[in-house]
């Protein structure tokens, strides 16, 4: 019984210390790349970091497959070419990225390579 209690306690403590998986996040587009976007994601990185650095900004590379739906806040579809052009021309375009799968986004560069399931233009 003591062993079971110890294992359960370790499991609970381990889960509470581990970073939280994220299924979506919001941020400004900082660059348009071939096949994707660079999106500022410091708020998510710092949320999952036990000792966040408020001075360092973090960017996520968001891969955007050609069939990824893009919409505005009213749910109206935006053609991908039109969205990419707007992202290139407007500074600090603010979006919500819904991810293909939930993931722990942190300081590790590999954790910040993501694939978009859906993009919502918030501005």
C-alpha angles and dihedrals in degrees: 000000000000090000092052091049091049092050092049091048092051090048093052093047092046093051093049092051095046119092120263120253114239125211096182140008140181128230148135120274107243098179142002111229133185105280095359154023136259106228127187106244105165092126091062095041092050092045089059095042118090090209106031121194109223092194100057120077121212127208128199122210105225115196110213115200113212091250095054109127116237120194142163124241091273090059095251114146120245118202111246094235091052091047093049091049091050090048090052094048102041122066117226097007105186119222143167114229118203108200129224089234135007113261142172105252112201143139092295106104092220091058089056095059103095141167121227120229093181137357125209119196107222100181 
